[in-house]
Coordinates of C-alpha atoms in Angstrom, one line a residue:
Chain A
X1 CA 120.1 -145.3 -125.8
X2 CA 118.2 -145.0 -122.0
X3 CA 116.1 -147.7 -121.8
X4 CA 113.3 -148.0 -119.7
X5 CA 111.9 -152.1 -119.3
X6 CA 107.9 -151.7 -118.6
X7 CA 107.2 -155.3 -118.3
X8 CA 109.8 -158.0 -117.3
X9 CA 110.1 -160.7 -114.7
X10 CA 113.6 -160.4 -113.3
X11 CA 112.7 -163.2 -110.7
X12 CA 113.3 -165.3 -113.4
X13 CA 116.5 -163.6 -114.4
X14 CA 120.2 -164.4 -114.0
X15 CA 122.9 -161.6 -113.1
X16 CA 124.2 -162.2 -116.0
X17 CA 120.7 -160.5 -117.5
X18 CA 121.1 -157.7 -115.3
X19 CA 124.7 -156.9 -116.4
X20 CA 123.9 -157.2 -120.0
X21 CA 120.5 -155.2 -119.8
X22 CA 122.6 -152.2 -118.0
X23 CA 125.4 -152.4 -120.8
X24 CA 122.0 -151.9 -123.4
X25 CA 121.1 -148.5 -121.5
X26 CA 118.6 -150.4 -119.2
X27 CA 118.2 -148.0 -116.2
X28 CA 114.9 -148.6 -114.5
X29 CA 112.5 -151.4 -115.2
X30 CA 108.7 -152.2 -114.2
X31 CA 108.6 -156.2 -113.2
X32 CA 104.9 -156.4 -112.9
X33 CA 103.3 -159.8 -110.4
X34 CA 102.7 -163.0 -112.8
X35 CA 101.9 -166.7 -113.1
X36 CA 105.6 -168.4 -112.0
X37 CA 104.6 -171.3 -114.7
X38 CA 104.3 -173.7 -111.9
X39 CA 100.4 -173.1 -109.9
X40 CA 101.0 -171.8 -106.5
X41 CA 98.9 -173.7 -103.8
X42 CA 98.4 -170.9 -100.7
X43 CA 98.2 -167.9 -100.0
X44 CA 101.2 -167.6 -98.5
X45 CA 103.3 -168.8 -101.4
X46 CA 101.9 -165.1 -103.0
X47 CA 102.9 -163.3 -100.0
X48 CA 106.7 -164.5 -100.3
X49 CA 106.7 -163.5 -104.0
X50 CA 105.4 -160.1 -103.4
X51 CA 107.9 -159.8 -100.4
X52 CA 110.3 -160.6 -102.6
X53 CA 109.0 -158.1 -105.7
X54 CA 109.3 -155.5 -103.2
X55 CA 112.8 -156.5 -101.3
X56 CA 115.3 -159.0 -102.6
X57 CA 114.5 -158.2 -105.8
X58 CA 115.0 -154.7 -105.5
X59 CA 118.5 -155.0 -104.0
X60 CA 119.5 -157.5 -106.3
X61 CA 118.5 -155.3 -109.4
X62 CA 120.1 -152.0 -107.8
X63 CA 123.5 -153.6 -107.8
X64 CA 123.8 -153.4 -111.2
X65 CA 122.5 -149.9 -112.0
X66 CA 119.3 -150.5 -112.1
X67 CA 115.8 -148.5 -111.1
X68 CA 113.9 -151.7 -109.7
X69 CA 109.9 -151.4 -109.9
X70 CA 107.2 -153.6 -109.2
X71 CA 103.3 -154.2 -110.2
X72 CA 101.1 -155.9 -107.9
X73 CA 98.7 -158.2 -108.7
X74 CA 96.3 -161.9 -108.4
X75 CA 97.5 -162.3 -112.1
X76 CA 94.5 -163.5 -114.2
X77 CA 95.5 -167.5 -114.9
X78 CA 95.7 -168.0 -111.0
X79 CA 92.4 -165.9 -110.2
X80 CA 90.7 -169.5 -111.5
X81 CA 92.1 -171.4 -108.4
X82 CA 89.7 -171.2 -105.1
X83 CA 92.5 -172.0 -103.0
X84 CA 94.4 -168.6 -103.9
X85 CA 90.8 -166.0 -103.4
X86 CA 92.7 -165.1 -100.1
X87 CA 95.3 -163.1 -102.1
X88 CA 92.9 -160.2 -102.7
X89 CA 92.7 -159.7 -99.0
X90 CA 96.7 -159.5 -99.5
X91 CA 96.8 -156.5 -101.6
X92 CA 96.1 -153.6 -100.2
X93 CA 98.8 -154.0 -97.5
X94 CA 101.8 -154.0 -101.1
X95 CA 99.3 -151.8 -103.2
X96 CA 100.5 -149.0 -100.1
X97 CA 103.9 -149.2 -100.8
X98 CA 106.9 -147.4 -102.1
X99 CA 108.0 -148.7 -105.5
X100 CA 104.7 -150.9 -106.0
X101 CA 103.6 -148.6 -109.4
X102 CA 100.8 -149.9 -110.7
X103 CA 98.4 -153.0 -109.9
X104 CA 99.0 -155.5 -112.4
X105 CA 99.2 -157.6 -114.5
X106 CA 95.1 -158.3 -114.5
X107 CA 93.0 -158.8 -116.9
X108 CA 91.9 -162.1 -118.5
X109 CA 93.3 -165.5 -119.7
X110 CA 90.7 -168.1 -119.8
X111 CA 87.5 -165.3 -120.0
X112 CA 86.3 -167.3 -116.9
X113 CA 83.9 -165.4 -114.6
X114 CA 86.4 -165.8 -111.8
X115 CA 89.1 -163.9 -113.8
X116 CA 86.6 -161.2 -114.6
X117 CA 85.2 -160.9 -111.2
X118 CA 89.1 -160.7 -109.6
X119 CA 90.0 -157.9 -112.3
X120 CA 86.9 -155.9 -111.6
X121 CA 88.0 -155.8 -108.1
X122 CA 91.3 -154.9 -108.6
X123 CA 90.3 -152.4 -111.1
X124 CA 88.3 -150.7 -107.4
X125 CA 92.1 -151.4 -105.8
X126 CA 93.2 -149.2 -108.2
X127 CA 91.4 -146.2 -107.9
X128 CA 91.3 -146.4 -104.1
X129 CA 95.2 -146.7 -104.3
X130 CA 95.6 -144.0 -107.3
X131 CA 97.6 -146.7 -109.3
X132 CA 97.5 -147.2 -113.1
X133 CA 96.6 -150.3 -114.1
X134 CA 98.5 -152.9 -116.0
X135 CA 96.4 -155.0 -118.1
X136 CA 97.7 -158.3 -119.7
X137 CA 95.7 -159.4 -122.7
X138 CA 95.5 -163.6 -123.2
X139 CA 97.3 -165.7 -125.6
X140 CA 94.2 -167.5 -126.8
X141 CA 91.1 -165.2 -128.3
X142 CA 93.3 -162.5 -127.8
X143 CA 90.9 -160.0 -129.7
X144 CA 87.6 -161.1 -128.1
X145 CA 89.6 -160.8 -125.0
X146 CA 91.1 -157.5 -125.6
X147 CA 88.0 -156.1 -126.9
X148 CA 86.4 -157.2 -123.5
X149 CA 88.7 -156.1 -121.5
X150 CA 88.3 -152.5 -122.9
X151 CA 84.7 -152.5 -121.9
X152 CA 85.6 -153.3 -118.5
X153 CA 88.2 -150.7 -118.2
X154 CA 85.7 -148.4 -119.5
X155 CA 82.7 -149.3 -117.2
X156 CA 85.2 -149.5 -113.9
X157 CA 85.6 -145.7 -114.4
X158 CA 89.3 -145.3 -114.7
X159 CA 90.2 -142.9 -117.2
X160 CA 92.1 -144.8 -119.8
X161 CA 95.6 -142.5 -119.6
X162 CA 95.8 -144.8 -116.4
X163 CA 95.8 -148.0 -117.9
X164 CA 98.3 -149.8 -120.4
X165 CA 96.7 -152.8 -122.3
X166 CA 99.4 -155.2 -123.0
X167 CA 100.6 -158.2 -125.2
X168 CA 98.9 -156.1 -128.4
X169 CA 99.3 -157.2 -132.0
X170 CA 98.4 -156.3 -135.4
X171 CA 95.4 -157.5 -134.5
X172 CA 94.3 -155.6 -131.5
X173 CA 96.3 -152.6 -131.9
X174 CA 93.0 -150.3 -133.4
X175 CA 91.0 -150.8 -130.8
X176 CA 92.7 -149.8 -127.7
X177 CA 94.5 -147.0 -129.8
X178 CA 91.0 -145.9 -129.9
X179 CA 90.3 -146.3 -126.3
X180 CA 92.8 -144.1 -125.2
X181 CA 94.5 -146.4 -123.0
X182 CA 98.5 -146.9 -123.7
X183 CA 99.6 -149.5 -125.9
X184 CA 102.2 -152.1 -124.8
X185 CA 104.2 -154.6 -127.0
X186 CA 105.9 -157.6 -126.1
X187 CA 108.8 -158.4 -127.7
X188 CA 109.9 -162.3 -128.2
X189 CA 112.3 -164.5 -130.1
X190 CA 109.3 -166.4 -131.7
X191 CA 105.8 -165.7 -130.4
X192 CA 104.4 -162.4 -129.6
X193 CA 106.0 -159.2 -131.7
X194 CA 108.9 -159.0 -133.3
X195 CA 111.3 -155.7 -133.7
X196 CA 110.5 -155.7 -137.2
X197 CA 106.9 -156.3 -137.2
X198 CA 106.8 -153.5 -134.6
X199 CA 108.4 -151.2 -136.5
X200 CA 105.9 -151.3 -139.1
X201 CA 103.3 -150.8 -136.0
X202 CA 105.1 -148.0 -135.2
X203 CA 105.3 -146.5 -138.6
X204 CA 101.6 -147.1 -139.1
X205 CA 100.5 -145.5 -135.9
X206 CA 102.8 -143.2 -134.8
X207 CA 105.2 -143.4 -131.5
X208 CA 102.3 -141.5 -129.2
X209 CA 101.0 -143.9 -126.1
X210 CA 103.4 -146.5 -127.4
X211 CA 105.2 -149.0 -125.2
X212 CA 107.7 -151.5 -126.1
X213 CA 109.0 -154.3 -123.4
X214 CA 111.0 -157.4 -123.0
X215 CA 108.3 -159.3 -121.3
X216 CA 111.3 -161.9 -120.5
X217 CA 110.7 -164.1 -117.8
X218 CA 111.4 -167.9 -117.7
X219 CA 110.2 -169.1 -121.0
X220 CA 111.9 -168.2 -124.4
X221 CA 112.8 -164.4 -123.9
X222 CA 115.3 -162.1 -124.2
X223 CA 115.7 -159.0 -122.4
X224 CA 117.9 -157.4 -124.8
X225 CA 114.8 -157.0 -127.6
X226 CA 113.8 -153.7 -126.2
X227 CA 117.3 -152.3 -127.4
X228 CA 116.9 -154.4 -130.8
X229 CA 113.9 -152.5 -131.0
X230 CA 114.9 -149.4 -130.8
X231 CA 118.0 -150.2 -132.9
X232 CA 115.5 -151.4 -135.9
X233 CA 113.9 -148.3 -135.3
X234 CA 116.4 -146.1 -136.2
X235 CA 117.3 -148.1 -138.9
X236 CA 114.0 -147.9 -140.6
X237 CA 114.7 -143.9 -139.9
X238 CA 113.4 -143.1 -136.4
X239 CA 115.0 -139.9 -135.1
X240 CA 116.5 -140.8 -131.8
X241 CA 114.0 -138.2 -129.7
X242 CA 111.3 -140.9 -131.3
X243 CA 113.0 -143.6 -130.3
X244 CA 113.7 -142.6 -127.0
X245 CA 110.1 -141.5 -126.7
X246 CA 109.2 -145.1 -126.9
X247 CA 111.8 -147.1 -124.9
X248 CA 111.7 -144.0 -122.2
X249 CA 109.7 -141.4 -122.4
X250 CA 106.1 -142.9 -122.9
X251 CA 106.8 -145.8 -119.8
X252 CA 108.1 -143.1 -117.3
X253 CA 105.2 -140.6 -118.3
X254 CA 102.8 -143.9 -117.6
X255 CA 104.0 -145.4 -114.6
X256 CA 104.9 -141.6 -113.4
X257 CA 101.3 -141.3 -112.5
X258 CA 101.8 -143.3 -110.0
X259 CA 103.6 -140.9 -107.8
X260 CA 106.0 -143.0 -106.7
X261 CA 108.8 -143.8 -109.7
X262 CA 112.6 -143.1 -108.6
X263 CA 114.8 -142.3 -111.1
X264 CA 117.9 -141.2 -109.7
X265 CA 121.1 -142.7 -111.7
X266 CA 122.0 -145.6 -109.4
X267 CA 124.8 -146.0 -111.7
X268 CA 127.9 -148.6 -111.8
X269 CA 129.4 -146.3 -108.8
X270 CA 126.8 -147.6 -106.7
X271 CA 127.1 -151.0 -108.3
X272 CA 130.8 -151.3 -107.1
X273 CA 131.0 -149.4 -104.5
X274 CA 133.6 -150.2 -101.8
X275 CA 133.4 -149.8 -97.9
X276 CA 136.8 -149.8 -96.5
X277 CA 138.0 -151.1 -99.3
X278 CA 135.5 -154.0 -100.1
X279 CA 133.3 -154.3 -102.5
X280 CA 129.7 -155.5 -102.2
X281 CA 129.9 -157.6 -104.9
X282 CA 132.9 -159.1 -104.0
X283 CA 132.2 -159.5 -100.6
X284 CA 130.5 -162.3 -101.8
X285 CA 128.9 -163.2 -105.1
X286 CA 125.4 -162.8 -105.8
X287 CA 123.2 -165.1 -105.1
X288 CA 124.9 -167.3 -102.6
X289 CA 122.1 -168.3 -100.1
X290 CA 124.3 -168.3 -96.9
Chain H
X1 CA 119.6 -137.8 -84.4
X2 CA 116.8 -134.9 -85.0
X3 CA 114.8 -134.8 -88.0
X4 CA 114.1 -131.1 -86.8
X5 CA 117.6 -129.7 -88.9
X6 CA 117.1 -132.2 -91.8
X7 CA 113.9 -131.7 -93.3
X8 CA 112.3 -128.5 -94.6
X9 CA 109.3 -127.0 -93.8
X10 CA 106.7 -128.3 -95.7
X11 CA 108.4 -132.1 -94.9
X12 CA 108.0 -131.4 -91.1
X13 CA 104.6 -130.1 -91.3
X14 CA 103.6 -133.2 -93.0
X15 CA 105.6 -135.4 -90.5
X16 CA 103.8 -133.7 -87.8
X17 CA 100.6 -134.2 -89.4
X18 CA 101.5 -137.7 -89.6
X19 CA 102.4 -138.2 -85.8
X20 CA 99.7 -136.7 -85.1
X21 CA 97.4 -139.1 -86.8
X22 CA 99.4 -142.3 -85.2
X23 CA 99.1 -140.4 -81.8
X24 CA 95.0 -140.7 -82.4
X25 CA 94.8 -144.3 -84.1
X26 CA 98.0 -146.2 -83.6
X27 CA 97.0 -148.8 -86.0
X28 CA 96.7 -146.1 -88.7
X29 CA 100.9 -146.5 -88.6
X30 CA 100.8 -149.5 -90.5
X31 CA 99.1 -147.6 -93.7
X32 CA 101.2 -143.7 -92.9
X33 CA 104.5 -146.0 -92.4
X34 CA 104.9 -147.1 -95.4
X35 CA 104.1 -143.9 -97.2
X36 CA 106.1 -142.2 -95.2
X37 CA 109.3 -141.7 -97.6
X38 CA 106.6 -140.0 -100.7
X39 CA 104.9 -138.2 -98.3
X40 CA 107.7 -136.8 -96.0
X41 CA 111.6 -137.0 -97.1
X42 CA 113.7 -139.6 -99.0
X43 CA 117.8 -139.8 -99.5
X44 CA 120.7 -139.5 -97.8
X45 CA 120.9 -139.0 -94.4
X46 CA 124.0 -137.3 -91.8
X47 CA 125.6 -140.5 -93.3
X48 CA 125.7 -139.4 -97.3
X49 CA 124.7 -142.8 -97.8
X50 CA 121.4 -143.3 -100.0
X51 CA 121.3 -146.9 -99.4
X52 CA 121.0 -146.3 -95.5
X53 CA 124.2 -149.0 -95.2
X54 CA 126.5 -146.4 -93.4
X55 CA 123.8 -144.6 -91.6
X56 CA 119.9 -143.8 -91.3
X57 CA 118.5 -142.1 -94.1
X58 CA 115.7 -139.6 -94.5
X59 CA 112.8 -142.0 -94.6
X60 CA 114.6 -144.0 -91.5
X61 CA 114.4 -140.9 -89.7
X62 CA 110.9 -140.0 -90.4
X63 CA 110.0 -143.9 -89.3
X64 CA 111.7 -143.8 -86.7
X65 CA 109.5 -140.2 -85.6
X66 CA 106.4 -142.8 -86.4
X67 CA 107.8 -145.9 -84.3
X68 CA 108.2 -143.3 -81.2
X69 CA 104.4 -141.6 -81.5
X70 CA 103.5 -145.1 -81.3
X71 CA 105.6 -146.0 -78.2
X72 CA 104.4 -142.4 -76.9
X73 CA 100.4 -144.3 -77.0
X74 CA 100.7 -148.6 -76.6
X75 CA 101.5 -150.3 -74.1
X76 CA 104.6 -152.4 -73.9
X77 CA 103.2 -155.6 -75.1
X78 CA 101.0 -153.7 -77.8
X79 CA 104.3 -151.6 -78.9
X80 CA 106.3 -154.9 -79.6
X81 CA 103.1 -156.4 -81.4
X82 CA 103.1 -153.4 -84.1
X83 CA 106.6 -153.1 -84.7
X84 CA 107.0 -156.7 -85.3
X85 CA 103.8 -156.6 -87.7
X86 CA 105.8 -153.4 -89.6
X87 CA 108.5 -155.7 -90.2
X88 CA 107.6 -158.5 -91.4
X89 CA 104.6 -156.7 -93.1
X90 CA 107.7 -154.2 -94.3
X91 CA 110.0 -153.8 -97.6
X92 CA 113.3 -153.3 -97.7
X93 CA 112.9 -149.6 -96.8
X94 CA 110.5 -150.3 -94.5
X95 CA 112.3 -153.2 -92.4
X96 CA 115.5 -150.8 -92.6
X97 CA 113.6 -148.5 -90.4
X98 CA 112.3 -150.9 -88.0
X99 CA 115.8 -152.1 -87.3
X100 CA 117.1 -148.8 -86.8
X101 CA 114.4 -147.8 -84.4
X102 CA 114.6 -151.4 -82.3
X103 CA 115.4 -149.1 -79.1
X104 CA 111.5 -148.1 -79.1
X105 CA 111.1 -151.6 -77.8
X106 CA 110.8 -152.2 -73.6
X107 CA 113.3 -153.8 -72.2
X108 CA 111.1 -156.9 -71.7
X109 CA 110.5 -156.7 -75.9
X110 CA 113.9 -157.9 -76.2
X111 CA 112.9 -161.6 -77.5
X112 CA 111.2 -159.8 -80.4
X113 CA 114.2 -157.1 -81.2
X114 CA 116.3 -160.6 -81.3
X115 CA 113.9 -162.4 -83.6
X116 CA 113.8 -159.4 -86.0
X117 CA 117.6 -158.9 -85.9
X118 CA 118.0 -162.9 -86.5
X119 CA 116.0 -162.3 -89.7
X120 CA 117.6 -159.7 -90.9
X121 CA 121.2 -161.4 -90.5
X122 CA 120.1 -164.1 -92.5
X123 CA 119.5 -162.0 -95.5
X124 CA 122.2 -161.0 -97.9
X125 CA 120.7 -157.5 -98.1
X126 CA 123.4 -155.7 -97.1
X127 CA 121.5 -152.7 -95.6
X128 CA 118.9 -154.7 -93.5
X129 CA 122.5 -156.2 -92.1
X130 CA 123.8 -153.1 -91.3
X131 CA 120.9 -151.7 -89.6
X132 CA 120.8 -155.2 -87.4
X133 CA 124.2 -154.8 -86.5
X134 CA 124.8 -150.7 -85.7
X135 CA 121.8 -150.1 -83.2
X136 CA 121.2 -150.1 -79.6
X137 CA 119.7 -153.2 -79.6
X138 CA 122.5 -155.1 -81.3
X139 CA 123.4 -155.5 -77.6
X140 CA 120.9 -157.6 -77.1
X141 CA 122.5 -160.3 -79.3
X142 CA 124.1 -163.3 -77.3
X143 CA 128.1 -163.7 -78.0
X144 CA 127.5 -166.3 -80.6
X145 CA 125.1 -164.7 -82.6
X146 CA 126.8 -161.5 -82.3
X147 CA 130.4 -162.7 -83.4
X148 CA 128.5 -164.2 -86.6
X149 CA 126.8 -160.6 -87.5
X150 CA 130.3 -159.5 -87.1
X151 CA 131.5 -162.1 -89.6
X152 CA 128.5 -161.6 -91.5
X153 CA 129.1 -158.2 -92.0
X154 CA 132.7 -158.7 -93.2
X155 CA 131.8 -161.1 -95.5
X156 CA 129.2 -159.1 -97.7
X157 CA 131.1 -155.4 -96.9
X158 CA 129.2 -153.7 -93.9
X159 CA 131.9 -151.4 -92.7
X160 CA 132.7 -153.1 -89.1
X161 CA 133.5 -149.4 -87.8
X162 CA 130.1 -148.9 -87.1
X163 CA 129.1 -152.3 -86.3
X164 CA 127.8 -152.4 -82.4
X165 CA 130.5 -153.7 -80.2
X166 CA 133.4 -153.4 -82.3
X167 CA 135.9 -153.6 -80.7
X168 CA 135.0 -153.3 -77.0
X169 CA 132.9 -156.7 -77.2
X170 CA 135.9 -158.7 -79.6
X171 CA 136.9 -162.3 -77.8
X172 CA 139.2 -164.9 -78.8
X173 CA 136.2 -166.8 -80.1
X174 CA 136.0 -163.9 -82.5
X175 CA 139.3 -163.3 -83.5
X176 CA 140.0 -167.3 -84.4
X177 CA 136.8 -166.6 -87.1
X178 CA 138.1 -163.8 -88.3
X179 CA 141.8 -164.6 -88.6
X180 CA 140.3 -168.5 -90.3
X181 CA 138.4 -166.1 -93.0
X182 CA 141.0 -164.1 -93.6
X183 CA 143.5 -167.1 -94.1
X184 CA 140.9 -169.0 -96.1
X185 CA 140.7 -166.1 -98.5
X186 CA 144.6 -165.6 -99.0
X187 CA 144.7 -169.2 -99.8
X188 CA 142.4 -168.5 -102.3
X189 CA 144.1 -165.8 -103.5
X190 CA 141.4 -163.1 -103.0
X191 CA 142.0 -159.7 -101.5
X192 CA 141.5 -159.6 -97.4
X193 CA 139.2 -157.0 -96.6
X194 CA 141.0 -154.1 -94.6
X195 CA 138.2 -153.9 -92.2
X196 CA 139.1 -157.8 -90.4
X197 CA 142.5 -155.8 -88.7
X198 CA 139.6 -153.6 -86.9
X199 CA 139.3 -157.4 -84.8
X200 CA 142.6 -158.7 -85.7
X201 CA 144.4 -155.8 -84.5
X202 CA 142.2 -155.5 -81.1
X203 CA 143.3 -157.8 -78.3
X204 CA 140.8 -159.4 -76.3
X205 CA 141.6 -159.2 -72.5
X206 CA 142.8 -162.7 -71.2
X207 CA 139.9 -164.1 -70.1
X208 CA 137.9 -166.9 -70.8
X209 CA 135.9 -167.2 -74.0
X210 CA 132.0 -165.2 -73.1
X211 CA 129.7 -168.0 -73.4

């Protein structure tokens, strides 16, 4: 099964991940800009994350077979902090880049007037750039949340096939199925969606703008529920064309608009490949900060 | 190396369009630079290597077409400014390409080539190393720093056959380092890479140690 991961923080991911995502049938992934569960102080801090988003993070994830995307973003819980306003000005120089996808995630988490002010703007980021957008929906009021962040997307005036409205639910799924926009699910151990609860999503509403991600980052997460996913899926009788439809087809199609995926097989030839005999990754393990 | 024979005709159209537009407004570069590899060309280059370790690849070459427009229109001083700005303002791909086109720089840029190539040494990205150690401006590198690029490279796979300097610029200084690495990893019982006989082998004249 090819798996494509549309959401997922591999900044806060071991090797270890990255092998076992790549023995699922994880080939390219989107690891969109987010809140590092620690507040960031300056501006600057933002600027070394994105540099890495774009760089270190790319390499690393290409070593192991991996397509490595990114989507760039002030994410919606840090929009709140004055000292961090300066990151807007940051955008557009990572918004023009190779590999940079989408602008995301934005969108709201308190439903401060900070948050909605920064994901107005960014929404204008978007169209200037030609980027779809990745919107994150909050934890808390998630459908007063959802619902508002619909009408935002719909006054900003980018057409909803350019936007993926994440975190969904039983409880939110109607509405943005009715806005057009694509439809993103996190899958989690505990909180969030389950592969079984999505299955019945999916049975319900059919596989068409449906996405399905991993979401994993540093709290309780696993990057392997995207392939549980699918395997409940074909359990419960998905044909494999509809199950790849979700865990490929539907995120390349999305993100494609963008212009600017790559997805070339890196494959585990690249992985190990040896100049004059040595090995990149033997050279010296991963991660060593010599 | 001529982008001329590698790109197609619709790719060099674009390129030109692009140089032209840096040739107007230099500081346009730092928007066209970046977009340079979805605009123009992408992939392997003469090397066959997509990663650009072993030699520039498409979107190096069509940087490094940008990076000369730009030295064809600023001043020294100016030049040096920009190119340090598309670095550190760079990714990956992006920083690649400034390495690779270092030789752009005046003479009297060199403390800036050396800053960029410091930085990149100190990564573990194994084609920002390459780049900073296989270029013109690699010469620029005092002995110390240069010998540990060579080491670096060894160390994370960079093939030393088309690091700068090897072998004409090996000293005893060099050849102690690499013979210590290549003990320290027998002791450990991991495999020597083949590439530390391309020092080991070479003999540095008899003279004192270059400072």
């Amino acid at each position: 099964m090819r798996i494509f991961d549309p959401h997922i923080h591999m900044t806060s991911r071991t090797t270890d991940d990255y092998r076992a995502m790549h023995e699922a049938g994880v080939r390219a992934l989107v690891e969109p800009a987010f809140w590092l569960g620690q507040p960031r102080t300056g501006v600057s801090s933002f600027r070394d994350y994105f540099d890495g988003l774009v760089g270190w993070e790319r390499f690393r994830s290409e070593r192991f077979g991996i397509r490595h995307h990114c989507a760039i973003a002030l994410n919606p819980k840090e929009a709140n902090d004055p000292r961090l306003s300066g990151v807007l000005d940051l955008l557009p120089r990572y918004l023009a880049k190779d590999g940079v996808v989408a602008v995301g995630e934005v969108g709201f988490d308190s439903m401060t007037s900070e948050e909605e002010k920064a994901f107005r703007y960014q929404m204008e980021l978007a169209l200037e750039f030609e980027l779809p957008v990745l919107v994150h929906t909050p934890h808390r009021d998630k459908v007063a949340g959802t619902r508002r962040s619909l009408e935002l997307v719909a006054e900003s005036g980018i057409p909803p096939e350019m936007v993926l409205v994440d975190h969904l639910n039983e409880a939110t799924v109607e509405m943005v199925h009715a806005s057009g926009c694509t439809m993103g699910f996190s899958i989690y151990p505990d909180t969030k969606m389950s592969p079984d609860r999505m299955v019945r999503i999916l049975q319900e509403w059919g596989t068409d703008r449906m996405i399905v991600n991993s979401a994993a980052d540093w709290g309780h997460s696993d990057p392997l529920l995207t392939l549980r996913t699918g395997e409940a899926m074909r359990s419960a009788g998905f044909t494999v064309a509809e199950t790849e439809r979700v865990l490929w087809d539907n995120p390349v199609a999305f993100y494609g608009q963008s212009g600017r995926l790559v997805l070339d097989e890196v494959g585990p030839a690249e992985a190990s490949a040896t100049f004059s005999g040595n090995s990149i990754l033997r050279g010296q393990p991963e991660g060593d900060t010599q | 190396m001529n982008t001329e024979t590698l790109l197609d005709g619709q790719a060099r159209r674009e390129l030109a369009t692009m140089v032209e537009r840096v040739r107007e407004s230099p500081d346009r570069v730092a928007v066209l630079f970046p977009a340079a590899a979805r605009r123009v060309a992408r992939g392997a280059g003469p090397s066959g290597d997509p990663d650009g370790v072993l030699g520039p690849t498409l979107e190096d070459l069509v940087r490094l077409e940008l990076l000369r427009a730009c030295a064809g229109v600023l001043t020294p001083d100016a030049l040096a400014r920009e190119v340090a700005d598309l670095y550190h303002h760079g990714d990956s791909g992006e920083r690649r390409a400034v390495l690779r086109g270092l030789a752009v720089l005046d003479p009297a840029s060199a403390p800036v080539a050396r800053e960029l190539m410091a930085d990149a040494l100190r990564t573990n990205d194994t084609r920002l190393i390459a780049a900073a150690a296989s270029g013109p401006a690699t010469d620029l590198l005092d002995a110390h720093a240069w010998r540990q690029a060579v080491l670096k490279c060894l160390f994370v796979g960079v093939p030393l056959a088309d690091v700068r300097g090897v072998p004409e610029r090996v000293d005893a200084e060099l050849v102690r380092m690499c013979a210590d690495y290549a003990d320290e990893r027998e002791r450990a019982g991991r495999p020597v890479p083949d590439d530390v006989h391309l020092v080991l082998g070479h003999s540095p004249p008899d003279e004192p140690t270059e400072a």
